Tab-separated table of C-alpha atoms in Angstrom:
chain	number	residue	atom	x	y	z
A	1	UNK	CA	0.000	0.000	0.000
A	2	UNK	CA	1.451	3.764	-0.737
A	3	UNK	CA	1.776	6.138	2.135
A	4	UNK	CA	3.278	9.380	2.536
A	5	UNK	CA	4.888	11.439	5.094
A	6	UNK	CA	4.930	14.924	5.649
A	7	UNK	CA	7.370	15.590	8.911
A	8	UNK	CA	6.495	18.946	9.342
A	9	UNK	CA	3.893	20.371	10.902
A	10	UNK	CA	4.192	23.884	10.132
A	11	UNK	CA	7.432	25.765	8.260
A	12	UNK	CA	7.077	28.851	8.769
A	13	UNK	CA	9.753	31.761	6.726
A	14	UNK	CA	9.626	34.946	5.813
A	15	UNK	CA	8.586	37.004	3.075
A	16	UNK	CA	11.021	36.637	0.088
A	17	UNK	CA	13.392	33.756	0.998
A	18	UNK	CA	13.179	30.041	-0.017
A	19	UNK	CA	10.406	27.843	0.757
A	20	UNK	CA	10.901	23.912	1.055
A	21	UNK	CA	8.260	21.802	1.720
A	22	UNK	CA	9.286	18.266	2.933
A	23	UNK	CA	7.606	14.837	1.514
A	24	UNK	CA	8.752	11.428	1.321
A	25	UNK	CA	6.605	8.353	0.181
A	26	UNK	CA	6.396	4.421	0.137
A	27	UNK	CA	5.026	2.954	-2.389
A	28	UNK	CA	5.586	-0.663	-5.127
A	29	UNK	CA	6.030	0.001	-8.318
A	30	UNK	CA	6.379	3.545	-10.359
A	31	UNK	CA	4.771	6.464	-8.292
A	32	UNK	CA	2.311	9.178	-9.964
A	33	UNK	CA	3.063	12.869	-7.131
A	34	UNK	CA	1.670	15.472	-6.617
A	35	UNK	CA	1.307	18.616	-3.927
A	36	UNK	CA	-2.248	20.598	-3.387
A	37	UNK	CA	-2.815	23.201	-1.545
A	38	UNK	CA	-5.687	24.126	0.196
A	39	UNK	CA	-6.670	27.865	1.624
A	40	UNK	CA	-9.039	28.224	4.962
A	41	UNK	CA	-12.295	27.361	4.056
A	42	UNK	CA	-11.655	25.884	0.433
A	43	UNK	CA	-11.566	22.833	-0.816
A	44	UNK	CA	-7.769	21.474	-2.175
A	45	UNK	CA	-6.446	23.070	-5.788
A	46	UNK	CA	-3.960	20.782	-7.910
A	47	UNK	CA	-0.476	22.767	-7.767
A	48	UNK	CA	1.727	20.138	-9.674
A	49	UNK	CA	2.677	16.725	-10.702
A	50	UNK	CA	5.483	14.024	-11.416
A	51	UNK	CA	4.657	10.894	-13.394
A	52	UNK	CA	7.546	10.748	-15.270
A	53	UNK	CA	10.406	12.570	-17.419
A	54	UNK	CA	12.481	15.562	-15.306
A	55	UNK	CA	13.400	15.201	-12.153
A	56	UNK	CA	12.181	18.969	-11.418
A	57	UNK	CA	8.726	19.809	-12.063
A	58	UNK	CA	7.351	22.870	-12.503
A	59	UNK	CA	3.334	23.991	-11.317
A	60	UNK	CA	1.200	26.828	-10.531
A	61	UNK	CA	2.184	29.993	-8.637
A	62	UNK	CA	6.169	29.948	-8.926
A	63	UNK	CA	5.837	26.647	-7.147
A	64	UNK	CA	8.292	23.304	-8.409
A	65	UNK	CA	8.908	19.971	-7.215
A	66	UNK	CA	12.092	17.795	-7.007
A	67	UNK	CA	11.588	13.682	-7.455
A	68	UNK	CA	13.996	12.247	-5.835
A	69	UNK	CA	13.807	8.309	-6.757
A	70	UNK	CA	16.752	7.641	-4.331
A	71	UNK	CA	15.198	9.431	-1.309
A	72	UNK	CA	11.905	8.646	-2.293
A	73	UNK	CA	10.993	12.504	-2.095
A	74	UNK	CA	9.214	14.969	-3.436
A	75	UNK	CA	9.820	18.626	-1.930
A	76	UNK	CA	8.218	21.526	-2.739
A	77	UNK	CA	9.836	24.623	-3.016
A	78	UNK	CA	9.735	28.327	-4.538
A	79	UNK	CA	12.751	30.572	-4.636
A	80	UNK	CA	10.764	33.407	-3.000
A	81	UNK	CA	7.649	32.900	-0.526
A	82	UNK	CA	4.955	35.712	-0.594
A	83	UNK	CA	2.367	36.134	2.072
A	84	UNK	CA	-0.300	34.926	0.373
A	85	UNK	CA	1.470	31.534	0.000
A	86	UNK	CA	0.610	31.062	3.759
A	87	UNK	CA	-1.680	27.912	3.623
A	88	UNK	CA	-1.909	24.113	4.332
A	89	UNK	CA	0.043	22.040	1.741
A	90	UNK	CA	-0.201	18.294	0.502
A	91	UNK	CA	1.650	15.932	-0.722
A	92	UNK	CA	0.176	13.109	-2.351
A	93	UNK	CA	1.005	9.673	-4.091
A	94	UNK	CA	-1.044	7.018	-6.224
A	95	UNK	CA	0.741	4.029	-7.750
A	96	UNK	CA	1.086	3.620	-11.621
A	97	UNK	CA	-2.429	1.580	-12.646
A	98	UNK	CA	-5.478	1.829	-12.968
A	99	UNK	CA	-8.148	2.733	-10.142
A	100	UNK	CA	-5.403	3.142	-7.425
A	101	UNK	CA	-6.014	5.786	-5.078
A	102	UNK	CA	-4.558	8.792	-4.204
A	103	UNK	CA	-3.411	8.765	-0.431
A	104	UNK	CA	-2.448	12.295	1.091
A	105	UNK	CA	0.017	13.159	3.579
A	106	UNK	CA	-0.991	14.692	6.734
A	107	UNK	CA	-0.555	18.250	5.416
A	108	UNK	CA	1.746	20.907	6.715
A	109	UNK	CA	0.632	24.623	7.498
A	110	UNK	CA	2.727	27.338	5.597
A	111	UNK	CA	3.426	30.524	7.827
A	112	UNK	CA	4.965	33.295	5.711
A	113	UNK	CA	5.421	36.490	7.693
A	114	UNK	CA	5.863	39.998	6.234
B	1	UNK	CA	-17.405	26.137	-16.508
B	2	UNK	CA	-18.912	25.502	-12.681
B	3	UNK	CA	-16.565	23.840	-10.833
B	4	UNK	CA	-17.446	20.913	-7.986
B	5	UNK	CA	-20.363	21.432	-6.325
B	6	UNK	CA	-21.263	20.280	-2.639
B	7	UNK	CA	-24.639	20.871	-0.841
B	8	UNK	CA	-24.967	21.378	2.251
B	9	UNK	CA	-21.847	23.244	3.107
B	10	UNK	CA	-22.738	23.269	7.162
B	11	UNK	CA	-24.816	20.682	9.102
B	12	UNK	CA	-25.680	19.274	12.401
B	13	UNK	CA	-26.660	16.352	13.289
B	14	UNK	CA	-27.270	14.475	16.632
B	15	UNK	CA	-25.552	10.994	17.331
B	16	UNK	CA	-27.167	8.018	15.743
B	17	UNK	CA	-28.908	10.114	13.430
B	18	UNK	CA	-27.684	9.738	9.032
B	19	UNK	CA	-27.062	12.317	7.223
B	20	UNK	CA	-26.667	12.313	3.235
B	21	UNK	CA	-24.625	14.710	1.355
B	22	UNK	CA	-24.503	15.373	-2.429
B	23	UNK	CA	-21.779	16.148	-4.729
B	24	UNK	CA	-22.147	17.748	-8.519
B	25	UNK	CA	-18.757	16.872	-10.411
B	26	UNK	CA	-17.587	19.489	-12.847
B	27	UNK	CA	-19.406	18.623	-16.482
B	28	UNK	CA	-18.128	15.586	-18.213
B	29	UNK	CA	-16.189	14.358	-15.094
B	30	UNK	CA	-17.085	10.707	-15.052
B	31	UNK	CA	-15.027	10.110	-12.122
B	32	UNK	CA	-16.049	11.122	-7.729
B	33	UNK	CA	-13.960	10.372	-5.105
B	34	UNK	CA	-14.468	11.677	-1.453
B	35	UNK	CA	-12.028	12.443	1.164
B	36	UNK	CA	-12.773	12.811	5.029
B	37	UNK	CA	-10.448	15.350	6.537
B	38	UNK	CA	-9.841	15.809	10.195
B	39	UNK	CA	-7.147	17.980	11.961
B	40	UNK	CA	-5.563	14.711	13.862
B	41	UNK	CA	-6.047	12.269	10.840
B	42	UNK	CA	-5.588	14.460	7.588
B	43	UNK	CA	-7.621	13.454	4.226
B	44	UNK	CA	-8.644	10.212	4.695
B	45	UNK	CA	-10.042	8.382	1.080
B	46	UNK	CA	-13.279	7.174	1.550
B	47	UNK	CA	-14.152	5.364	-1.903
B	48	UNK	CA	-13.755	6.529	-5.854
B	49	UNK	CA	-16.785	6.391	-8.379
B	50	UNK	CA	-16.519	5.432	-11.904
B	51	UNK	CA	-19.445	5.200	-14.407
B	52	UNK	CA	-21.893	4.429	-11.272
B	53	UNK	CA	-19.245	1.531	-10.128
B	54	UNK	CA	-17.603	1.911	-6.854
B	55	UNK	CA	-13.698	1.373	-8.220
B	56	UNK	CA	-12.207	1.813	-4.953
B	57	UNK	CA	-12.548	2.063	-1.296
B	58	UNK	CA	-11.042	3.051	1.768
B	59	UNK	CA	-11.030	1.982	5.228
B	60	UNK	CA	-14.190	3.410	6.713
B	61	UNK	CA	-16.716	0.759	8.573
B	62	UNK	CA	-19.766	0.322	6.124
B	63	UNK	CA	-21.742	2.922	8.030
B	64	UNK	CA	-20.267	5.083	4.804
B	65	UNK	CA	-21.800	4.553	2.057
B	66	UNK	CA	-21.852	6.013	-1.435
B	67	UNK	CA	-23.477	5.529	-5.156
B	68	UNK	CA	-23.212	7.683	-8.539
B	69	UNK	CA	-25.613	8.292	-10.581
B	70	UNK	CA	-25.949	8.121	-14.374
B	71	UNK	CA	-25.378	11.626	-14.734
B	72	UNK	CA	-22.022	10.866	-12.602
B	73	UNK	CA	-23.303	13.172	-9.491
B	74	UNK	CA	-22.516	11.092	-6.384
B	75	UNK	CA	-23.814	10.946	-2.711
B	76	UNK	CA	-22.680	9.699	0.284
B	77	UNK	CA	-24.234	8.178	3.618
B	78	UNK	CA	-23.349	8.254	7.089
B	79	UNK	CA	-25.745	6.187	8.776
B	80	UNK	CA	-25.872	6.032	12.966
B	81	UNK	CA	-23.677	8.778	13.350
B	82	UNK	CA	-20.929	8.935	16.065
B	83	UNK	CA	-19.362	12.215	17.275
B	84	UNK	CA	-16.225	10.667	15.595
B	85	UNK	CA	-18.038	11.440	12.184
B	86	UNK	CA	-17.717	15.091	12.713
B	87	UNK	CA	-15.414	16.373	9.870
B	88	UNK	CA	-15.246	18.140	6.337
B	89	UNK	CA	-16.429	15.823	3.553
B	90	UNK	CA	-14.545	16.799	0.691
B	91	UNK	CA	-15.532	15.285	-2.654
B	92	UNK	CA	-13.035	15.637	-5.925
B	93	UNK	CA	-13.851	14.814	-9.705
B	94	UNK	CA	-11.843	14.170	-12.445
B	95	UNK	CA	-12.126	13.755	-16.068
B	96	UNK	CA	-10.999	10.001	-15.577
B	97	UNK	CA	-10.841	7.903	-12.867
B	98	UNK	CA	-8.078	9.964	-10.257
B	99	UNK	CA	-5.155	8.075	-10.085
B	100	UNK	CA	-4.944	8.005	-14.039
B	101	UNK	CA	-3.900	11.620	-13.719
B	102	UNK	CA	-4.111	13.188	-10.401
B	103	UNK	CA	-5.605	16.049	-11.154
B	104	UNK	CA	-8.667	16.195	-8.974
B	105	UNK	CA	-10.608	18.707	-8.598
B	106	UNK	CA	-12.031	19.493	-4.950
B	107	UNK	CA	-15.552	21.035	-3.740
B	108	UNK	CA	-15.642	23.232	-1.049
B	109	UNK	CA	-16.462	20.550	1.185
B	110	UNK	CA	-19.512	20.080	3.758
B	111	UNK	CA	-18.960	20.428	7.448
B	112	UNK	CA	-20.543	17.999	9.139
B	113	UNK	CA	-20.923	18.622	12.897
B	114	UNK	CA	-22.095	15.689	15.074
B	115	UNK	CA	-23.219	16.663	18.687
């Protein structure tokens, strides 16, 4: 069965440096990723995806993922964190096949202070 | 293009009561999954619809229940509730079924609050 991790809780950083994002997963076989995010009182929007190709992937809002097939991780990260990134993040995994499903993390809270 | 729709947002219920709530999948979406999500437990998967068949299911007792119509919008069941059951029911649709892609697309959710 896949599972994922999120070890964080809450990152929190500050207005214009780095974000990172930590995930690892388990999973048999070739893994489909992805992150949402979801904003207080929302459902979750899709931010990005790996199912196969480059290592880094690229999604919405300045936001990119690295697959890391050694570490079995996918971090998400953007060079500079705005305020209005502040929200709960998740990573999620399905395995390659039909009709698996898509288990999510436990989510971690992003703090970005002005 | 209207995205997922989920009626009720808010509701209360008492214990041991069953509540039903309804989900609208964006047009042409032939696949519904829906998620329970709790501060302490995350999104938990409850079960994937697929051209009315159930295709998956997660590991909820069979007080959940679910079904999809022919016109692929879905409902689920909570039958004797428990204060345990209190939660947002998120429900996601996707052009295919999920896992083929990923891309789900999420309601708002409906708060279901069990006293």
């Amino acid at each position: 069965a896949q599972s994922v991790a999120q070890p964080e809780d809450q990152v929190n950083v500050a207005e214009g440096n780095p974000l990172t994002v930590k995930c690892t997963y388990s999973v048999s076989g070739n893994p489909y990723l992805f992150w949402y995010v979801q904003y207080p009182n929302r459902g979750l929007q899709f931010l990005l995806k790996y199912i196969t190709g480059d290592n880094l992937v690229k999604g919405s809002y300045g936001f990119e993922a690295e697959f890391n097939k050694s570490q079995t991780s996918f971090h998400l990260k953007k060079p500079s964190a705005l305020v209005s990134d502040s929200a709960l993040y998740f990573c999620a995994v399905t395995r390659v096949g039909g009709f698996q499903k898509l288990v999510f993390g436990t989510g971690t809270r992003l703090l970005v202070s002005p | 293009k209207a995205g997922v729709t989920q009626t009720p947002r808010y509701l209360i219920k008492t214990r041991g009561q069953q509540v039903t709530l309804s989900c609208s999948p964006i047009s042409g979406h032939r696949s519904v999954s829906w998620y329970q999500q709790t501060p302490g437990q995350g999104l938990q998967f409850l079960f994937e619809y697929f051209s009315e068949t159930q295709r998956n299911k997660g590991n909820f007792p069979g007080r959940f229940s679910g079904r999809q119509f022919s016109n692929s919008r879905s409902e689920m069941n909570v039958s004797t509730l428990e204060l345990g059951d209190s939660a947002l029911y998120l429900c996601a649709s996707s052009l295919f079924a999920g896992s083929d892609t990923g891309e789900l697309f999420f309601g708002e959710g409906s708060r279901l609050t069990v006293l």
